[in-house]
Short mmCIF file of C-alpha atoms in Angstrom, two decimals:
data_model
loop_
_atom_site.label_atom_id
_atom_site.label_comp_id
_atom_site.label_asym_id
_atom_site.label_seq_id
_atom_site.Cartn_x
_atom_site.Cartn_y
_atom_site.Cartn_z
CA MET H 1 -175.15 106.38 -41.66
CA SER H 2 -176.30 109.56 -40.77
CA VAL H 3 -173.87 112.20 -39.09
CA ILE H 4 -174.79 112.15 -34.93
CA PRO H 5 -176.72 114.73 -33.68
CA GLY H 6 -174.17 117.42 -32.75
CA ILE H 7 -171.11 115.91 -33.63
CA VAL H 8 -170.27 118.74 -36.16
CA SER H 9 -171.72 121.41 -33.71
CA ASN H 10 -168.61 120.43 -31.70
CA PHE H 11 -166.18 120.37 -33.90
CA PHE H 12 -163.77 121.97 -32.11
CA ASN H 13 -163.54 119.30 -29.30
CA LEU H 14 -160.98 117.35 -30.77
CA LYS H 15 -161.55 114.08 -28.82
CA GLN H 16 -165.22 114.07 -30.61
CA LYS H 17 -163.67 114.46 -34.05
CA ALA H 18 -161.12 111.86 -32.90
CA LEU H 19 -164.01 109.74 -31.73
CA VAL H 20 -166.77 110.24 -35.17
CA ARG H 21 -163.45 109.22 -37.64
CA GLU H 22 -163.38 106.13 -34.94
CA VAL H 23 -167.01 105.30 -35.59
CA ASN H 24 -166.82 105.61 -39.03
CA ALA H 25 -163.14 103.39 -39.28
CA ALA H 26 -165.05 100.77 -37.34
CA VAL H 27 -168.18 100.50 -38.83
CA ILE H 28 -166.30 100.20 -42.80
CA ASN H 29 -163.53 98.11 -41.28
CA ILE H 30 -166.24 95.70 -39.92
CA SER H 31 -168.98 95.81 -42.76
CA GLY H 32 -165.66 94.94 -45.09
CA ARG H 33 -164.65 91.76 -42.49
CA GLN H 34 -167.84 90.83 -43.44
CA ARG H 35 -167.22 90.12 -46.65
CA MET H 36 -164.26 87.62 -45.33
CA LEU H 37 -166.25 86.21 -43.18
CA SER H 38 -169.08 85.22 -46.52
CA GLN H 39 -165.70 83.95 -48.35
CA ARG H 40 -163.93 82.22 -45.02
CA ALA H 41 -167.58 80.67 -44.49
CA ALA H 42 -167.84 78.60 -47.17
CA LEU H 43 -164.23 77.54 -47.60
CA TYR H 44 -165.13 75.75 -43.76
CA ALA H 45 -168.36 74.38 -45.50
CA LEU H 46 -166.24 72.40 -48.06
CA ARG H 47 -164.04 71.15 -45.78
CA PHE H 48 -166.91 69.98 -43.15
CA VAL H 49 -168.08 68.21 -46.52
CA HIS H 50 -164.70 66.50 -47.32
CA GLN H 51 -163.59 65.58 -43.82
CA PRO H 52 -166.59 66.34 -41.37
CA SER H 53 -164.75 65.93 -38.36
CA PRO H 54 -165.42 68.55 -35.16
CA ASP H 55 -162.54 70.66 -35.13
CA VAL H 56 -163.84 71.75 -38.79
CA CYS H 57 -167.99 71.89 -37.81
CA GLN H 58 -166.85 74.29 -35.33
CA GLU H 59 -164.20 76.29 -36.68
CA LEU H 60 -166.93 76.56 -39.13
CA ILE H 61 -170.25 77.89 -36.28
CA ASN H 62 -167.73 80.08 -34.79
CA VAL H 63 -167.29 82.25 -38.43
CA VAL H 64 -170.78 82.28 -39.02
CA ASP H 65 -171.90 83.25 -35.17
CA CYS H 66 -169.30 86.34 -35.54
CA MET H 67 -171.05 87.43 -39.13
CA ALA H 68 -173.90 87.45 -36.84
CA ARG H 69 -172.88 89.87 -34.16
CA SER H 70 -171.24 91.67 -36.14
CA HIS H 71 -174.17 92.15 -39.07
CA ARG H 72 -176.36 92.95 -34.89
CA GLY H 73 -173.51 95.18 -34.72
CA LEU H 74 -173.28 97.31 -37.83
CA ILE H 75 -177.77 97.76 -36.88
CA TYR H 76 -178.36 97.74 -33.68
CA GLY H 77 -174.73 99.37 -32.20
CA ASP H 78 -172.23 97.06 -30.21
CA THR H 79 -169.78 99.23 -27.65
CA THR H 80 -166.66 96.33 -27.84
CA LEU H 81 -167.04 96.78 -30.60
CA LYS H 82 -167.71 100.86 -31.41
CA LEU H 83 -170.52 100.79 -34.03
CA PRO H 84 -172.93 102.90 -33.51
CA GLY H 85 -176.07 101.56 -33.73
CA LYS H 86 -177.20 104.40 -36.06
CA VAL H 87 -178.21 103.67 -40.03
CA SER H 88 -178.84 106.30 -42.56
CA PRO H 89 -182.07 106.37 -45.05
CA THR H 90 -179.63 104.88 -47.46
CA VAL H 91 -178.14 102.40 -45.40
CA HIS H 92 -181.16 101.20 -44.19
CA ARG H 93 -183.01 100.35 -47.30
CA ILE H 94 -179.53 98.62 -48.80
CA LEU H 95 -180.46 96.12 -45.46
CA PHE H 96 -184.61 95.74 -45.25
CA ALA H 97 -185.88 96.67 -49.07
CA PRO H 98 -185.89 94.92 -52.45
CA PRO H 99 -183.34 94.52 -54.39
CA TYR H 100 -180.23 93.75 -51.66
CA GLU H 101 -182.74 92.62 -48.55
CA LEU H 102 -179.14 92.18 -47.47
CA ASP H 103 -180.79 91.25 -43.31
CA ALA H 104 -182.46 88.52 -44.72
CA GLN H 105 -179.61 87.38 -46.83
CA VAL H 106 -177.46 87.02 -43.54
CA HIS H 107 -179.47 85.14 -41.89
CA GLN H 108 -180.36 82.76 -44.27
CA PHE H 109 -176.77 82.36 -44.77
CA VAL H 110 -175.79 81.90 -41.13
CA SER H 111 -178.85 79.31 -40.68
CA ALA H 112 -177.76 77.34 -43.47
CA ALA H 113 -174.12 77.18 -42.55
CA ARG H 114 -175.12 76.20 -38.60
CA GLN H 115 -178.14 73.51 -40.63
CA LEU H 116 -174.63 72.11 -42.11
CA ALA H 117 -173.00 71.95 -39.46
CA GLU H 118 -175.56 69.45 -37.53
CA THR H 119 -175.87 67.46 -40.56
CA SER H 120 -174.26 64.19 -39.60
CA ALA H 121 -172.84 62.67 -43.32
CA PRO H 122 -172.53 66.06 -45.65
CA THR H 123 -172.53 65.53 -48.97
CA LEU H 124 -171.46 67.97 -51.82
CA ASP H 125 -175.07 67.98 -53.56
CA ASP H 126 -176.66 69.11 -49.79
CA PRO H 127 -178.42 72.30 -50.31
CA ASN H 128 -177.02 74.17 -47.20
CA LEU H 129 -173.68 73.75 -49.17
CA GLN H 130 -175.20 74.64 -52.39
CA HIS H 131 -176.62 78.27 -50.82
CA LEU H 132 -172.98 79.05 -49.07
CA LEU H 133 -171.40 78.66 -52.49
CA THR H 134 -173.68 80.68 -54.65
CA ALA H 135 -174.57 83.45 -52.10
CA SER H 136 -170.60 84.08 -51.20
CA ALA H 137 -169.75 84.26 -54.93
CA ASN H 138 -172.94 85.52 -56.60
CA ARG H 139 -176.14 88.00 -54.31
CA LEU H 140 -174.23 88.14 -51.02
CA LEU H 141 -170.97 89.43 -51.63
CA SER H 142 -172.58 91.33 -53.78
CA SER H 143 -174.44 93.02 -51.35
CA LEU H 144 -172.01 93.45 -48.92
CA ASP H 145 -169.46 95.05 -51.83
CA HIS H 146 -172.36 97.54 -52.04
CA LEU H 147 -173.03 98.91 -48.19
CA VAL H 148 -168.90 98.88 -47.78
CA ASN H 149 -169.10 101.44 -50.65
CA GLN H 150 -172.13 103.09 -49.05
CA TYR H 151 -171.00 102.71 -45.33
CA GLN H 152 -167.33 104.86 -47.23
CA ALA H 153 -169.04 107.30 -49.01
CA GLU H 154 -171.33 108.43 -45.72
CA ALA H 155 -168.13 108.53 -44.23
CA ASP H 156 -166.30 110.77 -46.59
CA ALA H 157 -169.52 112.79 -47.02
CA GLN H 158 -169.43 113.43 -42.66
CA THR H 159 -165.97 113.86 -42.50
CA ALA H 160 -165.85 116.99 -45.55
CA ALA H 161 -169.40 118.59 -43.22
CA ILE H 162 -167.24 118.29 -40.79
CA ASP H 163 -164.15 119.94 -41.12
CA GLU H 164 -166.35 122.33 -44.31
CA TYR H 165 -167.98 123.63 -41.44
CA GLN H 166 -164.97 123.61 -39.57
CA ALA H 167 -163.88 125.79 -42.03
CA ASN H 168 -166.53 127.76 -41.75
CA LEU H 169 -166.94 128.33 -38.41
CA TYR H 170 -163.42 129.32 -37.77
CA ALA H 171 -163.71 132.27 -40.22
CA GLN H 172 -166.95 133.07 -38.56
CA ALA H 173 -164.97 133.56 -34.63
CA THR H 174 -162.26 135.28 -36.50
CA ALA H 175 -165.06 137.38 -37.61
CA ALA H 176 -166.15 138.00 -34.45
CA GLN H 177 -163.47 138.15 -32.74
CA GLU H 178 -162.37 141.09 -34.84
CA GLN H 179 -165.17 142.57 -33.86
CA ALA H 180 -165.40 141.40 -30.24
CA GLN H 181 -162.24 143.57 -30.55
CA SER H 182 -163.30 146.90 -31.98
CA HIS H 183 -166.40 146.84 -29.43
CA ALA H 184 -163.95 146.27 -26.92
CA GLN H 185 -161.57 149.46 -27.77
CA SER H 186 -164.76 151.21 -28.22
CA LEU H 187 -166.06 150.07 -24.81
CA GLN H 188 -162.43 151.06 -22.93
CA ALA H 189 -162.28 154.52 -24.60
CA THR H 190 -165.83 154.58 -23.22
CA LEU H 191 -164.28 153.37 -19.93
CA THR H 192 -161.98 156.41 -19.54
CA GLN H 193 -164.24 158.68 -20.42
CA LEU H 194 -166.63 157.88 -18.75
CA GLN H 195 -164.11 158.11 -15.49
CA THR H 196 -162.73 161.11 -16.57
CA THR H 197 -166.10 162.53 -17.00
CA GLN H 198 -166.84 161.09 -13.30
CA GLN H 199 -163.46 162.64 -11.98
CA GLN H 200 -164.56 165.74 -13.58
CA LEU H 201 -168.02 165.31 -11.63
CA VAL H 202 -166.53 164.59 -8.24
CA HIS H 203 -164.37 167.75 -7.89
CA ALA H 204 -167.57 169.24 -9.54
CA GLU H 205 -169.10 169.14 -6.06
CA LYS H 206 -166.05 169.06 -3.64
CA MET H 207 -165.12 172.46 -5.24
CA SER H 208 -169.46 172.75 -4.67
CA SER H 209 -168.89 172.44 -1.38
CA LEU H 210 -165.53 173.71 -1.14
CA GLY H 211 -166.77 177.44 -1.22
CA GLN H 212 -168.88 176.43 1.75
CA LEU H 213 -165.95 175.06 3.98
CA VAL H 214 -164.05 178.50 3.07
CA ALA H 215 -167.11 180.57 3.96
CA GLY H 216 -167.05 178.90 7.57
CA ILE H 217 -163.16 178.33 7.67
CA ALA H 218 -163.12 182.03 7.56
CA HIS H 219 -165.77 183.11 9.58
CA GLU H 220 -164.34 180.02 12.44
CA ILE H 221 -161.07 181.76 12.97
CA ASN H 222 -162.16 185.11 12.41
CA ASN H 223 -163.84 184.74 15.39
CA PRO H 224 -160.89 183.81 17.63
CA LEU H 225 -158.94 186.24 16.44
CA SER H 226 -160.62 189.14 16.46
CA PHE H 227 -159.71 188.56 20.15
CA ILE H 228 -156.88 188.20 20.33
CA TYR H 229 -155.98 191.14 17.94
CA GLY H 230 -158.09 193.60 19.59
CA ASN H 231 -156.84 192.54 23.22
CA LEU H 232 -153.01 193.11 21.79
CA SER H 233 -153.25 196.46 22.14
CA TYR H 234 -154.30 196.28 25.38
CA VAL H 235 -152.23 193.73 26.76
CA GLN H 236 -149.92 196.79 25.08
CA ASP H 237 -150.68 199.86 26.90
CA TYR H 238 -151.12 197.55 30.46
CA ALA H 239 -147.54 196.40 29.27
CA GLU H 240 -146.85 200.02 29.28
CA GLN H 241 -147.67 200.78 32.28
CA LEU H 242 -146.54 198.17 33.88
CA MET H 243 -142.80 199.20 32.83
CA ALA H 244 -143.64 203.37 34.09
CA GLU H 245 -144.81 202.42 37.25
CA ILE H 246 -142.30 200.03 38.01
CA GLN H 247 -140.01 202.47 37.31
CA SER H 248 -141.65 205.41 38.40
CA SER H 249 -141.80 203.19 42.00
CA ALA H 250 -138.28 202.85 41.83
CA GLN H 251 -137.58 206.37 40.96
CA ALA H 252 -139.69 207.72 44.11
CA THR H 253 -140.76 207.80 47.56
CA PRO H 254 -142.47 204.28 49.47
CA GLU H 255 -145.63 206.14 49.78
CA ARG H 256 -147.63 206.03 46.81
CA SER H 257 -151.54 206.73 45.74
CA SER H 258 -154.22 205.31 46.71
CA GLU H 259 -155.11 205.40 42.68
CA SER H 260 -151.64 204.06 41.61
CA VAL H 261 -151.84 201.34 43.64
CA ALA H 262 -155.85 200.71 42.58
CA GLU H 263 -154.72 200.87 38.86
CA LEU H 264 -151.95 198.85 39.44
CA ASP H 265 -154.01 195.72 41.30
CA PHE H 266 -156.34 195.79 38.05
CA ILE H 267 -153.69 195.47 35.38
CA GLN H 268 -152.37 192.68 37.67
CA THR H 269 -155.81 191.18 37.44
CA ASP H 270 -156.56 191.86 34.29
CA LEU H 271 -153.17 191.15 32.29
CA PRO H 272 -153.75 187.57 33.16
CA ARG H 273 -157.61 186.94 31.85
CA LEU H 274 -156.11 188.63 28.98
CA LEU H 275 -153.40 186.50 28.10
CA GLN H 276 -155.50 183.75 29.44
CA SER H 277 -158.19 184.37 26.68
CA MET H 278 -155.60 185.34 23.87
CA GLU H 279 -154.55 181.50 24.46
CA LEU H 280 -158.06 179.62 24.27
CA GLY H 281 -157.82 181.99 21.23
CA ALA H 282 -155.13 180.38 19.49
CA GLN H 283 -155.72 176.92 20.74
CA ARG H 284 -159.50 177.55 18.53
CA ILE H 285 -157.57 178.22 15.64
CA LYS H 286 -155.36 175.03 15.78
CA ALA H 287 -158.81 173.41 16.78
CA ILE H 288 -160.39 174.32 13.34
CA VAL H 289 -156.92 173.99 11.48
CA GLU H 290 -156.85 170.71 13.12
CA GLY H 291 -160.27 169.73 12.33
CA LEU H 292 -159.98 171.38 8.68
CA ARG H 293 -156.76 167.99 7.96
CA SER H 294 -158.97 165.39 8.82
CA PHE H 295 -161.81 166.66 7.51
CA ALA H 296 -159.79 167.44 3.78
CA ARG H 297 -158.69 163.81 3.54
CA LEU H 298 -160.02 163.37 0.48
CA ASP H 299 -157.80 162.47 -2.16
CA GLU H 300 -156.13 159.14 0.68
CA ASP H 301 -156.31 156.48 -1.91
CA SER H 302 -155.30 154.38 1.16
CA LEU H 303 -157.31 152.34 3.59
CA LYS H 304 -156.61 153.36 7.43
CA SER H 305 -157.93 152.68 10.38
CA VAL H 306 -160.50 155.43 11.91
CA SER H 307 -162.70 156.38 14.01
CA LEU H 308 -166.56 157.66 13.10
CA GLN H 309 -166.83 160.20 16.65
CA ASP H 310 -163.51 161.61 15.14
CA GLY H 311 -164.95 162.47 11.44
CA LEU H 312 -168.16 163.32 12.76
CA GLU H 313 -166.76 165.55 15.08
CA SER H 314 -164.87 166.88 12.49
CA THR H 315 -167.76 167.83 10.15
CA LEU H 316 -169.72 169.40 12.81
CA LEU H 317 -166.87 171.69 13.76
CA MET H 318 -166.71 172.69 10.01
CA LEU H 319 -170.47 173.39 9.92
CA HIS H 320 -170.42 174.68 13.50
CA HIS H 321 -171.09 178.15 11.54
CA THR H 322 -173.96 177.33 9.92
CA LEU H 323 -175.13 175.98 13.19
CA GLN H 324 -175.23 179.08 15.38
CA GLY H 325 -178.06 180.80 14.94
CA SER H 326 -178.38 184.16 13.14
CA ALA H 327 -181.28 186.76 11.85
CA GLN H 328 -182.11 184.66 9.53
CA TYR H 329 -182.35 181.65 10.75
CA PRO H 330 -182.41 179.88 14.02
CA SER H 331 -179.52 178.06 15.75
CA ILE H 332 -179.53 174.32 15.18
CA ARG H 333 -179.32 171.53 18.32
CA VAL H 334 -176.57 168.94 17.78
CA GLN H 335 -177.51 165.52 19.86
CA ARG H 336 -174.86 163.13 20.08
CA HIS H 337 -175.54 159.67 21.01
CA TYR H 338 -172.10 158.03 20.60
CA THR H 339 -171.96 154.78 21.93
CA PRO H 340 -169.27 154.70 25.07
CA GLU H 341 -166.95 152.46 23.36
CA ALA H 342 -164.90 153.98 20.14
CA LEU H 343 -166.20 152.70 16.82
CA ASP H 344 -162.79 152.10 14.75
CA ILE H 345 -163.48 151.22 11.21
CA GLU H 346 -160.92 150.08 8.37
CA CYS H 347 -161.98 152.46 5.67
CA TYR H 348 -160.83 155.37 3.09
CA PRO H 349 -161.51 158.60 5.59
CA GLY H 350 -161.48 160.94 3.70
CA GLN H 351 -164.59 160.03 1.19
CA LEU H 352 -166.56 159.10 4.17
CA ASN H 353 -166.08 162.28 5.63
CA GLN H 354 -166.93 163.60 2.08
CA VAL H 355 -170.34 161.72 3.28
CA PHE H 356 -171.10 162.93 6.52
CA MET H 357 -170.64 166.49 5.24
CA ASN H 358 -173.33 166.09 2.71
CA LEU H 359 -175.53 164.69 4.44
CA CYS H 360 -174.94 166.84 7.53
CA ARG H 361 -175.31 169.76 5.47
CA ASN H 362 -178.67 168.11 3.46
CA ALA H 363 -180.22 168.10 7.02
CA ILE H 364 -179.16 171.77 7.51
CA GLU H 365 -180.36 173.21 4.73
CA ALA H 366 -183.44 171.07 5.43
CA LEU H 367 -184.29 172.50 8.96
CA HIS H 368 -183.31 176.30 7.87
CA GLU H 369 -186.33 175.86 5.60
CA ALA H 370 -188.25 174.33 7.76
CA ALA H 371 -187.68 177.28 10.15
CA ALA H 372 -189.43 179.42 7.83
CA GLN H 373 -192.91 177.28 8.26
CA ARG H 374 -193.02 176.24 11.35
CA PRO H 375 -194.76 177.25 14.40
CA GLN H 376 -192.88 180.04 17.11
CA GLY H 377 -191.58 176.95 19.90
CA TRP H 378 -190.13 174.97 16.94
CA HIS H 379 -186.39 174.32 17.36
CA PRO H 380 -184.29 173.11 14.47
CA GLU H 381 -182.49 169.54 15.82
CA LEU H 382 -179.39 167.42 14.01
CA ILE H 383 -179.22 164.23 16.11
CA ILE H 384 -176.30 161.68 15.50
CA GLU H 385 -176.36 157.99 16.95
CA THR H 386 -173.80 156.26 15.93
CA ARG H 387 -173.85 152.25 17.87
CA HIS H 388 -172.25 148.45 16.74
CA LEU H 389 -174.41 146.09 15.09
CA LYS H 390 -173.62 142.09 14.97
CA GLU H 391 -171.18 140.58 12.72
CA ASN H 392 -168.71 143.19 12.73
CA TRP H 393 -170.28 145.92 11.28
CA VAL H 394 -171.28 149.93 12.61
CA GLN H 395 -174.43 152.04 12.53
CA ILE H 396 -175.35 156.01 11.81
CA LYS H 397 -178.29 157.56 11.61
CA ILE H 398 -177.72 161.08 10.57
CA ILE H 399 -181.69 162.37 11.10
CA ASP H 400 -183.54 165.80 11.33
CA ASN H 401 -186.67 167.14 12.74
CA GLY H 402 -187.18 168.70 9.10
CA LEU H 403 -189.75 169.56 6.77
CA GLY H 404 -188.80 165.61 5.55
CA ILE H 405 -188.50 165.14 1.70
CA PRO H 406 -192.09 164.30 -0.20
CA GLU H 407 -192.61 160.54 -1.24
CA ALA H 408 -192.97 161.19 -4.71
CA ILE H 409 -189.38 161.92 -5.40
CA GLN H 410 -188.11 159.32 -2.28
CA SER H 411 -186.76 156.62 -4.91
CA ARG H 412 -184.70 159.04 -6.80
CA ILE H 413 -182.93 161.52 -4.58
CA PHE H 414 -179.83 158.78 -4.72
CA ASP H 415 -180.34 159.54 -8.74
CA PRO H 416 -176.58 161.47 -10.59
CA PHE H 417 -177.94 165.21 -10.96
CA PHE H 418 -181.08 164.85 -8.98
CA THR H 419 -181.67 168.02 -7.70
CA THR H 420 -184.88 169.97 -5.82
CA LYS H 421 -182.71 173.49 -5.02
CA PRO H 422 -183.31 176.10 -7.55
CA VAL H 423 -180.92 176.55 -10.84
CA GLY H 424 -177.30 176.81 -9.74
CA SER H 425 -177.67 176.02 -6.28
CA GLY H 426 -176.89 172.97 -6.69
CA THR H 427 -175.08 169.63 -8.80
CA GLY H 428 -177.54 166.66 -7.91
CA LEU H 429 -174.14 164.97 -7.18
CA GLY H 430 -173.70 164.88 -3.11
CA LEU H 431 -176.33 162.62 -2.36
CA ALA H 432 -175.01 160.31 -5.44
CA ILE H 433 -171.62 160.69 -4.67
CA SER H 434 -172.65 159.72 -0.62
CA HIS H 435 -173.94 156.78 -2.45
CA GLN H 436 -171.29 155.16 -3.99
CA ILE H 437 -168.50 156.13 -1.64
CA VAL H 438 -170.76 153.55 1.16
CA VAL H 439 -172.34 151.15 -1.49
CA ASP H 440 -169.88 150.72 -4.00
CA VAL H 441 -166.39 151.71 -2.37
CA HIS H 442 -167.09 150.69 0.87
CA GLN H 443 -169.56 147.60 0.01
CA GLY H 444 -172.09 149.05 2.61
CA GLU H 445 -175.14 150.38 3.17
CA LEU H 446 -177.18 153.92 3.03
CA VAL H 447 -180.91 154.26 3.12
CA CYS H 448 -183.43 157.68 3.75
CA THR H 449 -186.68 157.09 5.64
CA SER H 450 -188.33 160.23 5.57
CA ASN H 451 -192.14 161.22 6.81
CA PRO H 452 -192.93 164.05 5.48
CA GLU H 453 -193.83 167.10 7.90
CA ALA H 454 -191.77 165.23 10.76
CA GLY H 455 -188.36 164.13 9.46
CA THR H 456 -185.45 162.85 7.57
CA THR H 457 -183.10 159.76 8.47
CA PHE H 458 -180.03 159.45 6.33
CA THR H 459 -178.90 155.47 7.81
CA LEU H 460 -175.73 154.22 6.95
CA LYS H 461 -174.28 150.84 7.93
CA LEU H 462 -169.95 150.04 7.27
CA PRO H 463 -167.74 146.84 7.64
CA THR H 464 -165.88 147.37 10.92
CA LYS H 465 -162.73 145.10 8.69
CA ALA H 466 -162.06 145.61 4.99
CA ASN H 467 -162.36 143.22 2.37
CA SER H 468 -159.17 143.73 0.56
CA GLN H 469 -159.56 141.97 -2.46
CA HIS H 470 -162.99 143.93 -3.04
CA TYR H 471 -161.18 147.69 -2.52
CA GLN H 472 -158.43 146.33 -5.12
CA ASN H 473 -161.09 146.83 -7.87
CA VAL H 474 -163.08 149.93 -6.73
CA ILE H 475 -163.06 152.79 -9.29
CA SER H 476 -159.82 155.07 -8.23
CA TRP H 477 -161.16 158.58 -7.02
CA PRO H 478 -159.18 161.61 -8.14
CA LYS H 479 -155.75 163.53 -6.07
CA LYS H 480 -155.12 166.00 -5.67
CA LYS H 481 -151.58 167.18 -3.77
CA GLN H 482 -151.98 167.66 -0.32
CA THR H 483 -151.55 171.00 0.76
CA GLN H 484 -149.70 171.60 4.75
CA ILE H 485 -151.62 173.86 7.03
CA GLY H 486 -149.86 175.63 9.06
CA PRO H 487 -147.74 176.22 11.80
CA VAL H 488 -150.20 175.09 14.30
CA LEU H 489 -149.45 175.33 17.99
CA GLN H 490 -148.71 172.93 20.60
CA GLY H 491 -151.43 171.72 23.13
CA ASP H 492 -154.38 169.53 24.23
CA THR H 493 -157.47 171.14 22.23
CA SER H 494 -159.53 168.16 22.51
CA SER H 495 -162.02 170.22 24.96
CA LEU H 496 -162.33 172.53 22.46
CA SER H 497 -164.03 169.88 19.46
CA CYS H 498 -167.53 171.92 18.51
CA VAL H 499 -168.31 173.54 21.23
CA ASN H 500 -171.91 174.90 21.82
CA CYS H 501 -172.44 172.98 18.57
#
């Protein structure tokens, strides 16, 4: 009886293991029953000779039929008897090869019993009866005993092999589990280190942007403050003159000189203008500070529904000073092609603002670089387009008409630490972090198409509704303490956002 293929390898399957034992028990039980059936057949044969009745004859036939069926089941299988029908080479030799030739013995025994049952007047000298009595007591009985012993030995060996294999695999599984736990601990330590390094890199990228951001804020705040404080002295002088004039008018005669009247008229005309310019300057400061507060939400880790246009405008406001012309670079014209309706999406607004800042700043730097190589009459342009897409998606394009990106490096621009800037001028993380924020965090798309010598387009596609299950598994971006900026003036400054960009 051979080991059934697949049984040993599935030793952990208790049902399969129980099946092996059940099959082995059935084989041993049926083979042992063959001995009992041979003895019973001989007994019924003697009864039939002494009392040749139909009942005894039928009992004899039933016994040998059962014996024949069991024999076939042991060789070829029988599902009702739970016999597999697979025999080992040793069992096969017992059945078909000398000295036992058990298959032939069983067939001869069954044939003799059936022939005896068909005899009308059997006698004790009947050769079929003599064959049944001799076989059941000698050669057939010995062969059946040998077969049962072989089945039992193979069952014991199979059970021992399964138990040994199970013990070995259990030891291997235990060792593998210990090794896996060790690897898991090592991977966890590596992951923790990578997360720490990532936070440091993100922080480094923020710090890289912070210098330019602070310079722009200082520039933007300095301009309105200059004319506010510059005009304050005139306001003070005018106020003093007005007070003096009022006092003089109260003491003097009703008749005043034309020069005094003209001076008073000028003050009355110019003072409101000065006050209005001061108010506009204060409102400009408020708009800048509010834009800064809107942009500086990089640490927020909660989803919010925000307007994409507001985030883009906050970014342009922060970059206003770099868009204006200087002695070194021409002014950059910003074209806004926004959808008439609001584009509101669920996102991490601070992180998207960081993406807008990185992409717009890259475009501005590309335009500054192109300014030195373009012919006169060329005008640098930064184009921002937004539109709705089908199935709750939005698209943002940030386009420049600079020199473009060389085709050889276009496939690497989103790789961490890849930069074409001189050493010390960039970290090479801006686009990599932007790609991670858009693709990994927000499940969007960020692609770059560039035509050398013609310009570059960055296209963002974002879902308007967040997948809450996904956002529970995204990377936690490093937090920092929020800084309150203020106090600020109150008033409507919507018309002042990034004017003359």
